[in-house]
Tab-separated table of C-alpha atoms and ligand atoms in Angstrom:
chain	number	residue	atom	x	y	z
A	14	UNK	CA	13.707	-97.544	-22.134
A	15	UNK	CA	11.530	-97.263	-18.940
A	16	UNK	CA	10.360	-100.535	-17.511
A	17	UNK	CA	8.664	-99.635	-14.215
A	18	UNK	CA	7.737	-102.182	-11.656
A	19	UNK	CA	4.266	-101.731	-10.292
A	20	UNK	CA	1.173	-102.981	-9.742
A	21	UNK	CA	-0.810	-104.317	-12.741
A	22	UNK	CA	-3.731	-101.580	-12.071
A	23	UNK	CA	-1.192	-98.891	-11.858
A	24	UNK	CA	-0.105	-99.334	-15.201
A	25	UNK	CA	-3.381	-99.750	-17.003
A	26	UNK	CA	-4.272	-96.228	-15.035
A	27	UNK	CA	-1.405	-94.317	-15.767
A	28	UNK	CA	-1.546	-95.306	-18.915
A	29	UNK	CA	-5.251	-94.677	-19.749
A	30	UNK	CA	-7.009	-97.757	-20.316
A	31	UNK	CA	-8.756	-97.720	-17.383
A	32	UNK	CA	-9.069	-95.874	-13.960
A	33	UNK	CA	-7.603	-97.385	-10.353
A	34	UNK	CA	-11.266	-97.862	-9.619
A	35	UNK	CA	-12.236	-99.456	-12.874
A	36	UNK	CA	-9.561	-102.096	-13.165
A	37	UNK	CA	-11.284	-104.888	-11.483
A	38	UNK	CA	-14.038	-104.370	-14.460
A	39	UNK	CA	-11.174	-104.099	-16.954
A	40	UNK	CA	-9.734	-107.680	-15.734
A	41	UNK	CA	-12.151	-109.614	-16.316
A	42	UNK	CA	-13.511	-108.406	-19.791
A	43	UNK	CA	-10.427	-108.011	-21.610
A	44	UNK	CA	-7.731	-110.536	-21.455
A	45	UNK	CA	-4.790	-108.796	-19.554
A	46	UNK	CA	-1.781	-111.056	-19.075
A	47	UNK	CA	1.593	-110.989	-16.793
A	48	UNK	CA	4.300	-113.257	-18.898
A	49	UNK	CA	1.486	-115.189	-20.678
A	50	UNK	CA	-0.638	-115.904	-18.168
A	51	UNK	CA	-4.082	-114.281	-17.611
A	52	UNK	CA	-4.193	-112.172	-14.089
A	53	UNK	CA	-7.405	-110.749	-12.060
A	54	UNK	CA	-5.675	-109.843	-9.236
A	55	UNK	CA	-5.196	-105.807	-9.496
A	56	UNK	CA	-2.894	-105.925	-6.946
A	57	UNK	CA	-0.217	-108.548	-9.332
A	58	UNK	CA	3.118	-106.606	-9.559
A	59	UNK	CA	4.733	-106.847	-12.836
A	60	UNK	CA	7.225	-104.996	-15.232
A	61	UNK	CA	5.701	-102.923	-18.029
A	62	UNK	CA	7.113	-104.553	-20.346
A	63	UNK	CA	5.616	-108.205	-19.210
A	64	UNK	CA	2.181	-107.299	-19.727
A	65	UNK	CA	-0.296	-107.424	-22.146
A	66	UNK	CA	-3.987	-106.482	-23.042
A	67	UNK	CA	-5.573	-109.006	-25.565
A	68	UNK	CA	-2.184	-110.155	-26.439
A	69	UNK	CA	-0.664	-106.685	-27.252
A	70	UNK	CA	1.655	-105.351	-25.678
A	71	UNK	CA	1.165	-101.766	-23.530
A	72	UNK	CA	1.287	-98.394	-24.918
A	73	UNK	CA	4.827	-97.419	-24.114
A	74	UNK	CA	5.472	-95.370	-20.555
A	75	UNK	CA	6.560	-92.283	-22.476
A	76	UNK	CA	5.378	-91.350	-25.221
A	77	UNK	CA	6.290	-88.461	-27.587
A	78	UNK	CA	5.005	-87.512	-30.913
A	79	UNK	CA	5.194	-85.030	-33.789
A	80	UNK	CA	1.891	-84.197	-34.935
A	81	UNK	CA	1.133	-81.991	-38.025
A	82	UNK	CA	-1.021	-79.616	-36.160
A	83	UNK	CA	-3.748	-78.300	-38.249
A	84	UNK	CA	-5.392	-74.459	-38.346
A	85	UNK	CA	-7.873	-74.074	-35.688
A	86	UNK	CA	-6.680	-76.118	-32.793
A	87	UNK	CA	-5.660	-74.581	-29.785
A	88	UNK	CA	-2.331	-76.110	-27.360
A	89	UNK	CA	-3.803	-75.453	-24.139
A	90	UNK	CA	-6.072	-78.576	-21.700
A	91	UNK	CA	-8.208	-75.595	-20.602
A	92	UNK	CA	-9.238	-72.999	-23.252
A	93	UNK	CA	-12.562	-73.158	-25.670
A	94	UNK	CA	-12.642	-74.213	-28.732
A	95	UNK	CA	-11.307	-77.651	-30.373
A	96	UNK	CA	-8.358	-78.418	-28.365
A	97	UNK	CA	-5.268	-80.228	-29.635
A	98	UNK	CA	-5.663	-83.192	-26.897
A	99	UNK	CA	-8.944	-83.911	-28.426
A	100	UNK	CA	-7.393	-85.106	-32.186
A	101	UNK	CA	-5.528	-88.039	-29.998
A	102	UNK	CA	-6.588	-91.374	-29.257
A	103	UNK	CA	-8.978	-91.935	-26.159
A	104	UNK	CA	-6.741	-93.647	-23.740
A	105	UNK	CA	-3.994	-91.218	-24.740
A	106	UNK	CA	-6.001	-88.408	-23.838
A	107	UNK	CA	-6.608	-90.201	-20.025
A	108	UNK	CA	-3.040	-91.138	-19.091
A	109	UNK	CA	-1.036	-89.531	-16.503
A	110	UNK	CA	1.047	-87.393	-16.682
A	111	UNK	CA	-0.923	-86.070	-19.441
A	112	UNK	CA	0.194	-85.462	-22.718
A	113	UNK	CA	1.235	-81.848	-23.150
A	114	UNK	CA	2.632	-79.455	-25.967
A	115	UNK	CA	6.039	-78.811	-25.777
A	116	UNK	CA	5.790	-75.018	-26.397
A	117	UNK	CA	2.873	-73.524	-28.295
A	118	UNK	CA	1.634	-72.751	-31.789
A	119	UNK	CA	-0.980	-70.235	-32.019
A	120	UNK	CA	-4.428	-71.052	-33.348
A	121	UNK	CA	-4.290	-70.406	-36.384
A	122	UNK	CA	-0.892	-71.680	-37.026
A	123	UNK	CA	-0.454	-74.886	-38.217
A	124	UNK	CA	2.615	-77.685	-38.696
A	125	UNK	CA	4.963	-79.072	-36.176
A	126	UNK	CA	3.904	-79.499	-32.434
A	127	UNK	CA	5.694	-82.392	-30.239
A	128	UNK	CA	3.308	-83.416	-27.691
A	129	UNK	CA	4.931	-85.370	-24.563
A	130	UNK	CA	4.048	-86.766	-21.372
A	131	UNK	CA	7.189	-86.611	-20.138
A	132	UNK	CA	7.997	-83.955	-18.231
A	133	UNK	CA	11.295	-83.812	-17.821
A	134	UNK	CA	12.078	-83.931	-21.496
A	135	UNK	CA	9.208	-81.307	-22.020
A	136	UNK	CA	11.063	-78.967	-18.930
A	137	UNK	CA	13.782	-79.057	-21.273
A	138	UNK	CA	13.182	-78.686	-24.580
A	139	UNK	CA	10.779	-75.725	-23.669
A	140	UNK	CA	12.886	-74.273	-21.806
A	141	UNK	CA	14.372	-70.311	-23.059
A	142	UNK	CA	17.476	-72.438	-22.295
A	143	UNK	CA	16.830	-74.598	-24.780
A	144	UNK	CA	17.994	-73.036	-28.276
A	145	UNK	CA	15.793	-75.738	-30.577
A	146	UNK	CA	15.781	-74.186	-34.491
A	147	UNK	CA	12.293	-73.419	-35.115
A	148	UNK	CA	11.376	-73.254	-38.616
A	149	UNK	CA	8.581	-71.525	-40.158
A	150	UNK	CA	6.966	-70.623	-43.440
A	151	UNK	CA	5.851	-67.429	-43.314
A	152	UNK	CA	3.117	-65.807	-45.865
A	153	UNK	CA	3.044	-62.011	-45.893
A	154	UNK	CA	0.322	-59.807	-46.565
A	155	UNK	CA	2.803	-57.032	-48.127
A	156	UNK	CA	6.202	-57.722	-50.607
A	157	UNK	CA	9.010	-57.342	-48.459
A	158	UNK	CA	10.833	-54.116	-48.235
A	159	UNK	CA	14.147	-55.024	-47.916
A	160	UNK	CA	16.039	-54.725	-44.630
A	161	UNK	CA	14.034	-57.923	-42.770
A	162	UNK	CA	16.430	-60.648	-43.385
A	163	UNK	CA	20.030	-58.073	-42.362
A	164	UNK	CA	17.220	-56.770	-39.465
A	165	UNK	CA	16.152	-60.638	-38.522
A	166	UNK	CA	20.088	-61.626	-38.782
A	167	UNK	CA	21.492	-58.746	-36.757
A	168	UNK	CA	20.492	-59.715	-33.074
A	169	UNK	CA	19.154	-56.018	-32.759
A	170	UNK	CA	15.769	-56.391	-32.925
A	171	UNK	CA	14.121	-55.376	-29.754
A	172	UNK	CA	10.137	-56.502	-29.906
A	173	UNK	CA	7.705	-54.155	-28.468
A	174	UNK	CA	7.320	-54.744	-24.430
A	175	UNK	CA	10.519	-56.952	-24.127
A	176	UNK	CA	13.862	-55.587	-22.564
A	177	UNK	CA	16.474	-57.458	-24.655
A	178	UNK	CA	16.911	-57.822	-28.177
A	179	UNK	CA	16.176	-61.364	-29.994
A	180	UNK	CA	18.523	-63.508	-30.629
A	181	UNK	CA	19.719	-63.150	-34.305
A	182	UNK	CA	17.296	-65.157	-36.705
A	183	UNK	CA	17.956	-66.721	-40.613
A	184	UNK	CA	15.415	-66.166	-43.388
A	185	UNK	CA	15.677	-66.811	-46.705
A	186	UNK	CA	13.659	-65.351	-49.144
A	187	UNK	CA	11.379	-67.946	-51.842
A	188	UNK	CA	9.147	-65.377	-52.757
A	189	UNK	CA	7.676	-61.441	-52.767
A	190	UNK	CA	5.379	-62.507	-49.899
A	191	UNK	CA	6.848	-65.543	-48.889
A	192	UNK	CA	9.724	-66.449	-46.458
A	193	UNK	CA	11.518	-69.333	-44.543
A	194	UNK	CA	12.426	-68.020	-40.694
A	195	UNK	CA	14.626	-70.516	-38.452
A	196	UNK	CA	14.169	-68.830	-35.014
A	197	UNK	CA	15.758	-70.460	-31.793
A	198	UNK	CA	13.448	-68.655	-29.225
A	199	UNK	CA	10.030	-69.328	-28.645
A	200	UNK	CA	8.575	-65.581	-27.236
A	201	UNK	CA	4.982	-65.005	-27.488
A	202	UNK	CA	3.320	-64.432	-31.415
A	203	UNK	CA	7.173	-64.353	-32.296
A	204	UNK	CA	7.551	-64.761	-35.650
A	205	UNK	CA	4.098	-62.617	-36.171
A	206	UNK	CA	5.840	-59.665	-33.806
A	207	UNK	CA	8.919	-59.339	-35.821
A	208	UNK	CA	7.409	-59.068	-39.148
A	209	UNK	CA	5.548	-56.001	-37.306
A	210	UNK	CA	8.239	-54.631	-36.382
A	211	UNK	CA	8.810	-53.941	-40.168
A	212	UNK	CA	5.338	-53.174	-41.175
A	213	UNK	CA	4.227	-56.362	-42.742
A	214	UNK	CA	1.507	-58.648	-41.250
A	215	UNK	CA	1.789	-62.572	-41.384
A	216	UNK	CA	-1.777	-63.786	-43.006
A	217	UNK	CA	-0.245	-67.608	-42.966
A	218	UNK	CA	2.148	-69.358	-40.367
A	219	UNK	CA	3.305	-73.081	-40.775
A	220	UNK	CA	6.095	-74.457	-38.650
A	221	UNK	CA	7.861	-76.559	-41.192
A	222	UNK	CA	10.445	-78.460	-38.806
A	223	UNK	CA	10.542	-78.110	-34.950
A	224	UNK	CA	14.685	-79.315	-34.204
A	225	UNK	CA	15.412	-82.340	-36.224
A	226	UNK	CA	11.077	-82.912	-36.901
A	227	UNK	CA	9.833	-81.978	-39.696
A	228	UNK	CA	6.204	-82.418	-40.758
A	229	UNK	CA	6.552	-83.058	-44.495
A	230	UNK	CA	5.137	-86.293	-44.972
A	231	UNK	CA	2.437	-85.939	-41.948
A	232	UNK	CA	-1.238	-84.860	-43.442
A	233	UNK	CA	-2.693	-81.831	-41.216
A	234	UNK	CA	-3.795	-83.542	-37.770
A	235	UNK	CA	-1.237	-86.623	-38.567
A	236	UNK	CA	1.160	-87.855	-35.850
A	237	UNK	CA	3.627	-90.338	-35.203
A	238	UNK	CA	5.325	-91.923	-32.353
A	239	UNK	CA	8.802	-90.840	-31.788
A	240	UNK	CA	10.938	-93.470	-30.462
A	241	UNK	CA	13.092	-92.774	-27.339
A	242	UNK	CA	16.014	-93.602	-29.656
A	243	UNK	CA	14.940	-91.067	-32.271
A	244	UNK	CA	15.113	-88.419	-28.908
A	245	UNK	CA	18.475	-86.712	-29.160
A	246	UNK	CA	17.584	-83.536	-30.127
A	247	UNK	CA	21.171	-82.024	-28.944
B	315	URA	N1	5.282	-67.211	-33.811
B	315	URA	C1	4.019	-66.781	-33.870
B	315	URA	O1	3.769	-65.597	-34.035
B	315	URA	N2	3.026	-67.681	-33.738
B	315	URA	C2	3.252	-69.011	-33.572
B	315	URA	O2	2.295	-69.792	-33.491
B	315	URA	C3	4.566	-69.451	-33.518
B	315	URA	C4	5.580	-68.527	-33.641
């Protein structure tokens, strides 16, 4: 677990409860503590993991979470519309690094979306590189024909515009119209292109499990904290 050492305004910035400029404010209306004891000084130097803000302890200094993304919601910080960012608490929405997506889900998608402000871990788990099993529930608007799942399974499959075929992709079948699709690549409107490619047309996309996460007992717009322990994804 991270335990930086910096000043006591540093952390409270870069961790969203207040800004570099605010913290002298901050200090002296809420009860911020190093070890137990109260400091005003912005400049005190402490480890994260010594202070407190009215006797809690500090968010942690990474945070990931699985959230159950709901219909509607876009995974970008600039676009219009309701953004993602703005369905998490206030002072996780101000820290820095910001919280980003790892990887996208389209608008209208909904269902599991890890959101990290860690970097590193986002570099690689969103990386082509990567190889995380993706899966989705897919509603069609026409009965299958036949071929998708030997198609999807084949590692033939070249979608329109790309060079190289996809990598070979499992679905099993629970209805006429409905389908279960583990994919391991992330290309853009994936899962939506390569029931195209066969003449069908997704009308509903949910991404049941993203790696090990699965959104099952999350309501839409529900997250939880991941711990760092719970972060081996390989
Ligand atoms: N594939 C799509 O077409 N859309 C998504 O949101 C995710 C995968």
């Amino acid at each position: 677990m991270q335990n930086s050492h910096k000043r006591v305004d540093a952390h409270l910035s870069s961790l969203g409860y207040c800004s570099r400029s605010e913290a002298k404010k901050f200090l002296k209306t809420f009860r911020v503590c190093v070890n137990g004891v109260r400091v005003f000084e912005t400049n005190k130097k402490a480890y994260h993991s010594e202070v407190t803000v009215d006797e809690i302890a500090l968010d942690p200094e990474k945070l990931t979470i699985l959230m159950n993304k709901p219909s509607g919601v876009i995974c970008s910080h600039d676009d219009v519309g309701v953004l993602i960012y703005s369905m998490l608490p206030e002072r996780w929405q101000k820290r820095n690094p910001k919280m980003s997506t790892i990887g996208r889900l389209d608008g209208d998608t909904t269902g599991a979306i890890l959101l990290t402000d860690d970097g590193s871990l986002n570099h690689k788990l969103s990386s082509p590189k990567s190889d995380m099993p993706k899966l989705y529930e897919v509603t069609l608007a026409q009965a299958l024909r036949g071929d998708e799942e030997k198609l999807f399974s084949s590692g033939a499959l070249t979608l329109k515009g790309e060079t190289k075929p996809l990598h070979h992709a499992k679905m099993e079948i629970l209805g006429e119209t409905l389908v279960r699709l583990e994919i391991h690549e992330g290309k853009y409107h994936q899962v939506k292109r390569m029931f195209g490619a066969v003449g069908n047309k997704v009308i509903k996309l949910h991404r049941v499990k993203f790696a090990n996460y699965a959104v099952e007992d999350l309501a839409f717009g529900e997250y939880k904290i991941l711990d760092e322990a719970f972060l081996i994804l390989e």
